[in-house]
Tab-separated table of C-alpha atoms in Angstrom:
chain	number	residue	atom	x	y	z
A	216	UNK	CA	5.864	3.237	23.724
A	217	UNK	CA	4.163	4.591	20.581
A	218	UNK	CA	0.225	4.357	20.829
A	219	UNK	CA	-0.170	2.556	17.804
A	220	UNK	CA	3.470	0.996	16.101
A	221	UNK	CA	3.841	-0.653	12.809
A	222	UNK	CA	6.339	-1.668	10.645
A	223	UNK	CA	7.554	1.340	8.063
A	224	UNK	CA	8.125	-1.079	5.409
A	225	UNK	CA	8.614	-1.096	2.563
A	226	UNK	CA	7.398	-4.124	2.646
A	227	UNK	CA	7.783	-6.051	-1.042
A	228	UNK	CA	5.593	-8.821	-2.895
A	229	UNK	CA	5.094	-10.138	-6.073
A	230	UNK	CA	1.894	-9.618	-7.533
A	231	UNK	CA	-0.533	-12.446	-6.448
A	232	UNK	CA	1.347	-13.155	-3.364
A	233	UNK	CA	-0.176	-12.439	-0.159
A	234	UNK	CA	0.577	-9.280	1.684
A	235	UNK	CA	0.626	-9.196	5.509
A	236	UNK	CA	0.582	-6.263	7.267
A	237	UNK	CA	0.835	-6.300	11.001
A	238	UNK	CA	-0.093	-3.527	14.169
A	239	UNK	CA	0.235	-3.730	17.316
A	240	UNK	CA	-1.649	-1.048	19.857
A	241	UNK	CA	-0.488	-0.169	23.503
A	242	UNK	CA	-4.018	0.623	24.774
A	243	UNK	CA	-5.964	-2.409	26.409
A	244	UNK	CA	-9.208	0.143	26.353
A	245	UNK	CA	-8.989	0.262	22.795
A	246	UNK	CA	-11.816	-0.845	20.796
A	247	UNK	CA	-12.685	-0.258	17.341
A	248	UNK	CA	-9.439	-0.780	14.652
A	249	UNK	CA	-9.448	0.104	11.635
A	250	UNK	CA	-7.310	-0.357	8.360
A	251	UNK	CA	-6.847	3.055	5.822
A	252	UNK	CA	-4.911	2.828	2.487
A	253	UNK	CA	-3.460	5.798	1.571
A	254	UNK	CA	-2.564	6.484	-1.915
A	255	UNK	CA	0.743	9.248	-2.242
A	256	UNK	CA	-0.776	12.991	-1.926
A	257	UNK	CA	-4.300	11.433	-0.966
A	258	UNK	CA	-6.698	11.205	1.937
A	259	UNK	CA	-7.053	7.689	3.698
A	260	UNK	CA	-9.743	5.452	2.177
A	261	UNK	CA	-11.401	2.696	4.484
A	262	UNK	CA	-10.889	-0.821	3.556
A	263	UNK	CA	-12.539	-2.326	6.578
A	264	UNK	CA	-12.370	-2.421	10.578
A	265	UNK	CA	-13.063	-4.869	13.104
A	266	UNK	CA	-14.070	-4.778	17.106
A	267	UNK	CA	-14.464	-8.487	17.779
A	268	UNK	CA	-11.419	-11.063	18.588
A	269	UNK	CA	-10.761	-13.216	15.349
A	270	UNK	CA	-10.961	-12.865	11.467
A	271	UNK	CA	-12.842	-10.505	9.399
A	272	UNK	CA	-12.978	-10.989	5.618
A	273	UNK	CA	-14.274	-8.859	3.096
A	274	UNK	CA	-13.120	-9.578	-0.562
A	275	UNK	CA	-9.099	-9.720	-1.185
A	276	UNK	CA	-8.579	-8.441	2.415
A	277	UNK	CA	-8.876	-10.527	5.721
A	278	UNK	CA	-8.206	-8.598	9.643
A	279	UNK	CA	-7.332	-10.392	12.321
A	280	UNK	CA	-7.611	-9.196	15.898
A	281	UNK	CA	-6.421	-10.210	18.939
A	282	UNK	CA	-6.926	-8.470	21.910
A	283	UNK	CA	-4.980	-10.544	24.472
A	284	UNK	CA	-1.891	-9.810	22.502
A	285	UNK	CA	-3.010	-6.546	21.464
A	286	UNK	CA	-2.276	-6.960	17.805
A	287	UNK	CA	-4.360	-6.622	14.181
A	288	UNK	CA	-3.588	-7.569	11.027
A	289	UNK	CA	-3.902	-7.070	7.337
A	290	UNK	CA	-4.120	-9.387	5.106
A	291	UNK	CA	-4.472	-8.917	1.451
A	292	UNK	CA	-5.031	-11.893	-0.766
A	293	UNK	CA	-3.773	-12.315	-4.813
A	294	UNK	CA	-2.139	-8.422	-4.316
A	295	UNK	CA	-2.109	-6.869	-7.377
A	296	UNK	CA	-0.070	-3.677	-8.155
A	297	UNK	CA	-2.813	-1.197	-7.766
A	298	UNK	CA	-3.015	-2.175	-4.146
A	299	UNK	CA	0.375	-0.744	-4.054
A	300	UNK	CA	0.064	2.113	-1.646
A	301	UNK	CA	0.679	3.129	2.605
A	302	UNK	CA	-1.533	1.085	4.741
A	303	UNK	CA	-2.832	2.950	8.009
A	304	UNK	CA	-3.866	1.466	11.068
A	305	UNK	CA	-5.976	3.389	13.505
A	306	UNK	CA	-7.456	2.393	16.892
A	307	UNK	CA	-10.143	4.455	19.084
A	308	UNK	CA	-11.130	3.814	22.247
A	309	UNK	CA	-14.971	4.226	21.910
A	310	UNK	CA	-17.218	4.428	19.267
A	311	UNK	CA	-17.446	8.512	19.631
A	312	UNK	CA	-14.164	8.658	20.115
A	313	UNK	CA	-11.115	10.249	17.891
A	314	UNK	CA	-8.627	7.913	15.988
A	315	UNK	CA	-5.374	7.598	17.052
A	316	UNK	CA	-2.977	6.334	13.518
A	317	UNK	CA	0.090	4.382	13.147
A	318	UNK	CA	2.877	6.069	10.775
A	319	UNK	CA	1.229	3.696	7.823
A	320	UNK	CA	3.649	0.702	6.082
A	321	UNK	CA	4.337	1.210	2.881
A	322	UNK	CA	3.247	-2.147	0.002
A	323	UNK	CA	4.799	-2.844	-2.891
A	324	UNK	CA	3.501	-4.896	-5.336
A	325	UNK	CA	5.504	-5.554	-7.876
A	326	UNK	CA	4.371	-7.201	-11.551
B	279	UNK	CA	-22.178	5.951	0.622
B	280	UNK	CA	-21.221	9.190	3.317
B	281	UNK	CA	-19.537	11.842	1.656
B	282	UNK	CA	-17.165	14.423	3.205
B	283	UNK	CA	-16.500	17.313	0.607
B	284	UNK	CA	-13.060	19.581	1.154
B	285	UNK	CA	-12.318	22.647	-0.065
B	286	UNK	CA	-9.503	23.835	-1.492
B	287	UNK	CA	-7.647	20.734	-2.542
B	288	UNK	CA	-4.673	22.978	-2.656
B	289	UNK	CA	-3.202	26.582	-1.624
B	290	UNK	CA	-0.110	28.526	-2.009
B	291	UNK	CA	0.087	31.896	0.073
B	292	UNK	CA	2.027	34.443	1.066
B	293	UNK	CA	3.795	34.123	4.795
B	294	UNK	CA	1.348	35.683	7.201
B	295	UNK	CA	-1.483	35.533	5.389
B	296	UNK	CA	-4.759	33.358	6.560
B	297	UNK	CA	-6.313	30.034	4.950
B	298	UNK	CA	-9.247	29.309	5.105
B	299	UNK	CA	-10.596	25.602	4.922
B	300	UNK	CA	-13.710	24.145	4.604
B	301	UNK	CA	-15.021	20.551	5.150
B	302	UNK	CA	-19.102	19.890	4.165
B	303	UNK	CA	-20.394	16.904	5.327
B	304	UNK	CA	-23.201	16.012	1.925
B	305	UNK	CA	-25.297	13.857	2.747
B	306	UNK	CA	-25.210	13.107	6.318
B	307	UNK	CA	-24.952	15.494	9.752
B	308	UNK	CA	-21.841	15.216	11.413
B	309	UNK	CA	-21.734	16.536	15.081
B	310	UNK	CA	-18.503	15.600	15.102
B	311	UNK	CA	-15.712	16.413	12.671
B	312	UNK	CA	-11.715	15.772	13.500
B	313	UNK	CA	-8.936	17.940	11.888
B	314	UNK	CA	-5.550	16.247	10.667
B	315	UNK	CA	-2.339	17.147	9.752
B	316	UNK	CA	0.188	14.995	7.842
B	317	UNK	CA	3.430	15.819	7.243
B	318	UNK	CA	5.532	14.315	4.505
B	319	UNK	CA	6.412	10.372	5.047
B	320	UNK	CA	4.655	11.244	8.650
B	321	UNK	CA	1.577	9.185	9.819
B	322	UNK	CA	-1.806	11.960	10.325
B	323	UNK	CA	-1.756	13.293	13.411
B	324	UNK	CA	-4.806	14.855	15.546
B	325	UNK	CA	-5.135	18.723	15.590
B	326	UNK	CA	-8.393	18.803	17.085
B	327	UNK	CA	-11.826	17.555	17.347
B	328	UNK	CA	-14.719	19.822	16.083
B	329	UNK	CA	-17.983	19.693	17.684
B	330	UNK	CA	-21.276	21.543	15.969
B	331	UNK	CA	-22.633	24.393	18.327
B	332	UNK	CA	-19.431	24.102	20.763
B	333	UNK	CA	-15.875	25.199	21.094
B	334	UNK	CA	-12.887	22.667	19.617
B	335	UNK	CA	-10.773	20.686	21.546
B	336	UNK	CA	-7.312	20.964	20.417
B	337	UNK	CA	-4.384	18.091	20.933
B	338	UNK	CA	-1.859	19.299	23.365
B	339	UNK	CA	1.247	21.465	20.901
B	340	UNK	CA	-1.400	22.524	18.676
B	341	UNK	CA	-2.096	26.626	19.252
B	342	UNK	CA	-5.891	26.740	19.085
B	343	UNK	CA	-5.653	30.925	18.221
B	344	UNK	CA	-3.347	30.141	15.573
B	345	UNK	CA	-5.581	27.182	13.978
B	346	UNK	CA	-9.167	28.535	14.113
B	347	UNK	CA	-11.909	26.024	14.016
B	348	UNK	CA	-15.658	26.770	13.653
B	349	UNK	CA	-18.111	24.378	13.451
B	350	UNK	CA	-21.409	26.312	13.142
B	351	UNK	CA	-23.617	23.818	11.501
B	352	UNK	CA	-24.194	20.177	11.517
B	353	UNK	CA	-22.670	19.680	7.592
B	354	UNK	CA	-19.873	22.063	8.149
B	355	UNK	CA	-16.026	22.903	9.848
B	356	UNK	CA	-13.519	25.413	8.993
B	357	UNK	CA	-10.265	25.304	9.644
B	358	UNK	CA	-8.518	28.704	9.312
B	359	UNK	CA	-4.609	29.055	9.691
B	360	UNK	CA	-4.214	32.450	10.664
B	361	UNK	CA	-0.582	34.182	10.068
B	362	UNK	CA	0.612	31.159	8.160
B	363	UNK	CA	4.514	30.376	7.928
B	364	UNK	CA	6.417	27.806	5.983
B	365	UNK	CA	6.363	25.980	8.589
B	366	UNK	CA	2.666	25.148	8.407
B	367	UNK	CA	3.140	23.919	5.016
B	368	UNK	CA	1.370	20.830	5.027
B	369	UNK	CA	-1.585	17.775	4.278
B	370	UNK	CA	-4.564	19.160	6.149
B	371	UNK	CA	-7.596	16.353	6.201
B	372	UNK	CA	-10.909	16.636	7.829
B	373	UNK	CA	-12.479	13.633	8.884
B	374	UNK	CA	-16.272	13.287	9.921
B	375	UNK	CA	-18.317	10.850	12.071
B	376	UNK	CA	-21.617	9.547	11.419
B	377	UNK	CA	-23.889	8.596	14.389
B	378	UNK	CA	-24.620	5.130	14.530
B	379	UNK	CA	-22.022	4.101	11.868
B	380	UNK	CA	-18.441	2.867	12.577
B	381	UNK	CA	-15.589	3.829	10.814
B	382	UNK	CA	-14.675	7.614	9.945
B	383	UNK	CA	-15.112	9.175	6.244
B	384	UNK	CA	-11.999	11.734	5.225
B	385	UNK	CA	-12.442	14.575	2.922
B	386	UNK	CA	-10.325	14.924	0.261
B	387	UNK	CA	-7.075	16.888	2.037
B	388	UNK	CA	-5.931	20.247	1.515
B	389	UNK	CA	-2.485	20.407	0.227
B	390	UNK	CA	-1.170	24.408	1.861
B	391	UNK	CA	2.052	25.467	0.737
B	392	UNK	CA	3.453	28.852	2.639
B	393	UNK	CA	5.820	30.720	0.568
């Protein structure tokens, strides 16, 4: 079992829809995650992370974590097409610790 | 905001040459910087973690005398791929950690193209 799996996508939505991206980990100890988008030929860009069981919302973008199930979650409110790009999860198992990175899903949002 | 500076963005060179890369953390100290590499439609993967004043650890497959790391200061790593082949073409991204702050800040990537 991969460290950290997602979905490859593409995953497809019309603009304004919401956009749900999902993760799932395989290490109990983990304990920061974090979300990256990842536009094509650039470096990953933090949108936001989370530690605690529950929601966390910042703007457009909401993460959900559940540690039980060992699961986080994405999700983007009124997508627009500029959030088109890969979204990254990443999970570390300490706060010094290195990140570990799921192969990104691709979003599509299309006008 | 913290800022991780990388230089070059890109780099074609010859097979068996060396590259040299450089990350500068600007205005924060990082003791501890990680090297990536990303392959096309691949998720990044770990080479190795950098640590100022110490040697790097290096992820199991990666050949630590073939991907030289110094990190002699607290603002800056270098990644040097020594005898580079085609195979090494790649997305090479440094990543830095703050103390005290969560969440990692990349540098810009380094697009290296062996011909």
């Amino acid at each position: 079992q991969k460290e950290v799996e997602q979905n490859s996508g593409p995953l497809s939505v019309p603009e304004g829809a919401i956009a749900s991206l999902n993760c799932t980990y395989s290490d109990r100890g983990s304990q920061s995650f974090f979300w990256y988008r990842q536009y094509s030929g650039k470096s990953p860009e933090l949108i936001m992370f989370i530690y605690s069981n529950g929601d966390k919302e910042d703007g457009r973008f909401t993460a959900q974590l559940n540690k039980a199930s060992q699961y986080v979650s994405l999700l983007i409110r009124d997508s627009q097409p500029s959030d088109s790009a890969t979204y990254l999860c990443a999970v570390n198992k300490g706060s010094q610790g290195n990140l570990i990175f799921g192969k990104g899903t691709k979003l599509s949002v299309k006008p | 905001g913290a800022v991780v500076s990388q230089h070059p963005s890109w780099v074609i060179c010859k097979s068996g040459t060396s590259v040299k890369i450089e990350c500068r953390s600007l205005d924060f100290q990082a003791t501890t910087m990680f090297w990536y590499r990303q392959f096309p439609k691949q998720s990044l993967m770990l080479m190795a973690t950098s640590n100022e004043g110490s040697k790097a650890t290096y992820e199991q497959g990666v050949e630590k005398d073939k991907f030289l790391i110094n990190h002699a200061s607290l603002t800056l790593s270098t990644l040097t791929v020594t005898s580079a082949h085609p195979e090494d073409s790649s997305f090479y991204i440094c990543s830095a950690l703050r103390q005290g702050v969560l969440g990692y800040t990349f540098g810009s990537g380094t697009r290296l193209t062996v011909v």
